[in-house]
XYZ file of C-alpha atoms in Angstrom:
130
model
C 87.194 120.537 92.438
C 88.432 116.966 92.923
C 86.169 114.160 91.693
C 84.237 112.371 94.435
C 84.927 108.630 94.478
C 81.546 107.936 96.101
C 79.712 109.893 93.396
C 81.563 107.719 90.861
C 80.339 104.606 92.665
C 76.762 105.943 92.617
C 77.093 106.491 88.855
C 78.499 102.950 88.566
C 81.799 104.292 87.230
C 83.865 102.389 89.795
C 83.313 98.674 89.158
C 85.600 97.352 91.906
C 83.095 98.290 94.628
C 80.571 95.582 95.472
C 77.197 97.352 95.748
C 74.837 94.958 97.509
C 71.875 97.107 98.595
C 70.099 100.083 97.097
C 66.970 102.145 97.520
C 65.841 105.297 95.755
C 68.241 107.596 97.639
C 71.036 105.393 99.078
C 73.439 102.592 98.258
C 75.400 100.155 100.405
C 78.669 98.614 99.279
C 81.513 96.628 100.783
C 84.561 98.569 101.940
C 87.627 97.661 99.865
C 89.811 97.950 102.990
C 87.504 96.413 105.600
C 87.994 96.479 109.361
C 86.062 93.207 109.546
C 84.589 90.804 107.012
C 81.405 92.408 105.662
C 82.413 96.003 106.530
C 79.907 98.061 104.555
C 79.431 101.738 103.736
C 75.994 103.321 103.357
C 75.932 106.584 101.418
C 73.277 108.913 100.047
C 73.228 109.021 96.259
C 73.046 112.812 96.368
C 76.410 114.357 97.177
C 76.573 116.141 100.518
C 79.988 116.892 101.979
C 79.115 117.017 105.698
C 76.439 115.108 107.594
C 75.577 118.315 109.459
C 74.607 119.892 106.123
C 71.935 117.267 105.443
C 68.330 118.413 105.558
C 66.108 117.432 108.462
C 64.285 115.120 106.017
C 67.371 113.426 104.589
C 69.133 112.756 107.888
C 66.539 110.266 109.236
C 66.193 108.723 105.749
C 69.907 107.920 105.827
C 69.559 106.176 109.174
C 66.498 104.231 108.016
C 68.730 102.924 105.219
C 71.492 102.176 107.751
C 68.965 100.243 109.858
C 67.758 98.155 106.887
C 71.310 97.351 105.805
C 72.435 96.585 109.387
C 69.727 93.945 109.814
C 70.891 92.063 106.706
C 74.572 92.468 107.576
C 74.037 91.141 111.105
C 72.494 87.957 109.697
C 75.134 87.429 107.002
C 78.081 88.048 109.328
C 76.502 86.231 112.279
C 77.455 89.339 114.249
C 76.566 90.142 117.829
C 76.329 93.836 116.943
C 76.912 96.217 114.069
C 79.177 99.139 114.933
C 78.222 102.420 113.259
C 80.872 105.015 112.558
C 80.345 108.362 110.855
C 83.723 109.562 109.627
C 83.466 113.020 108.166
C 87.044 113.559 107.063
C 88.372 110.680 104.990
C 86.104 111.302 101.965
C 84.016 114.437 101.448
C 80.723 112.606 100.885
C 78.438 111.641 103.763
C 78.912 107.976 104.638
C 78.271 105.621 107.522
C 80.520 102.626 108.216
C 78.695 99.461 109.327
C 81.121 96.996 110.873
C 80.045 93.554 112.108
C 81.431 92.797 115.571
C 81.439 89.872 117.967
C 82.869 91.244 121.200
C 83.823 94.889 120.935
C 86.928 94.593 118.771
C 89.216 97.593 118.371
C 87.849 98.557 114.982
C 90.456 101.131 114.006
C 93.405 98.898 114.821
C 92.218 95.752 113.065
C 91.954 95.554 109.309
C 90.812 92.537 107.393
C 93.623 91.902 104.938
C 92.803 93.385 101.565
C 90.195 90.922 100.320
C 90.253 89.896 96.694
C 87.486 90.771 94.261
C 86.114 87.219 94.379
C 85.691 87.371 98.162
C 83.929 90.750 97.947
C 81.628 89.413 95.216
C 80.778 86.316 97.284
C 79.958 88.365 100.394
C 77.928 90.821 98.314
C 75.933 87.962 96.770
C 75.214 86.475 100.210
C 73.992 89.854 101.451
C 71.784 90.479 98.411
C 70.107 87.117 98.978
C 69.083 87.783 102.593
């Protein structure tokens, strides 16, 4: 079985990811290839491959975490809305993309150029302080 990159992030074995929010069961970190500045992923700490395999208890807990993170991200990014995308194929660990938007951008076409570690750290610090 191939190692799960998100499980490595949860275990803090992948230092290049900027984790900026955490509760008992979830973490939020900046995407290293963001669609927009502030593009964040929220994941459960417990590995589950498919969102449809989550328990009826864990599913709403995930979206409570998404809601809490979205509120902070909206302030930091001065966004009109936060787009939510559940992509079940790119990585086999449940995750929700939170992407700040201003006017309905085409989120899969646009990519923020690969930000450097310093930029990710700065954005993460701003988000932690909200």
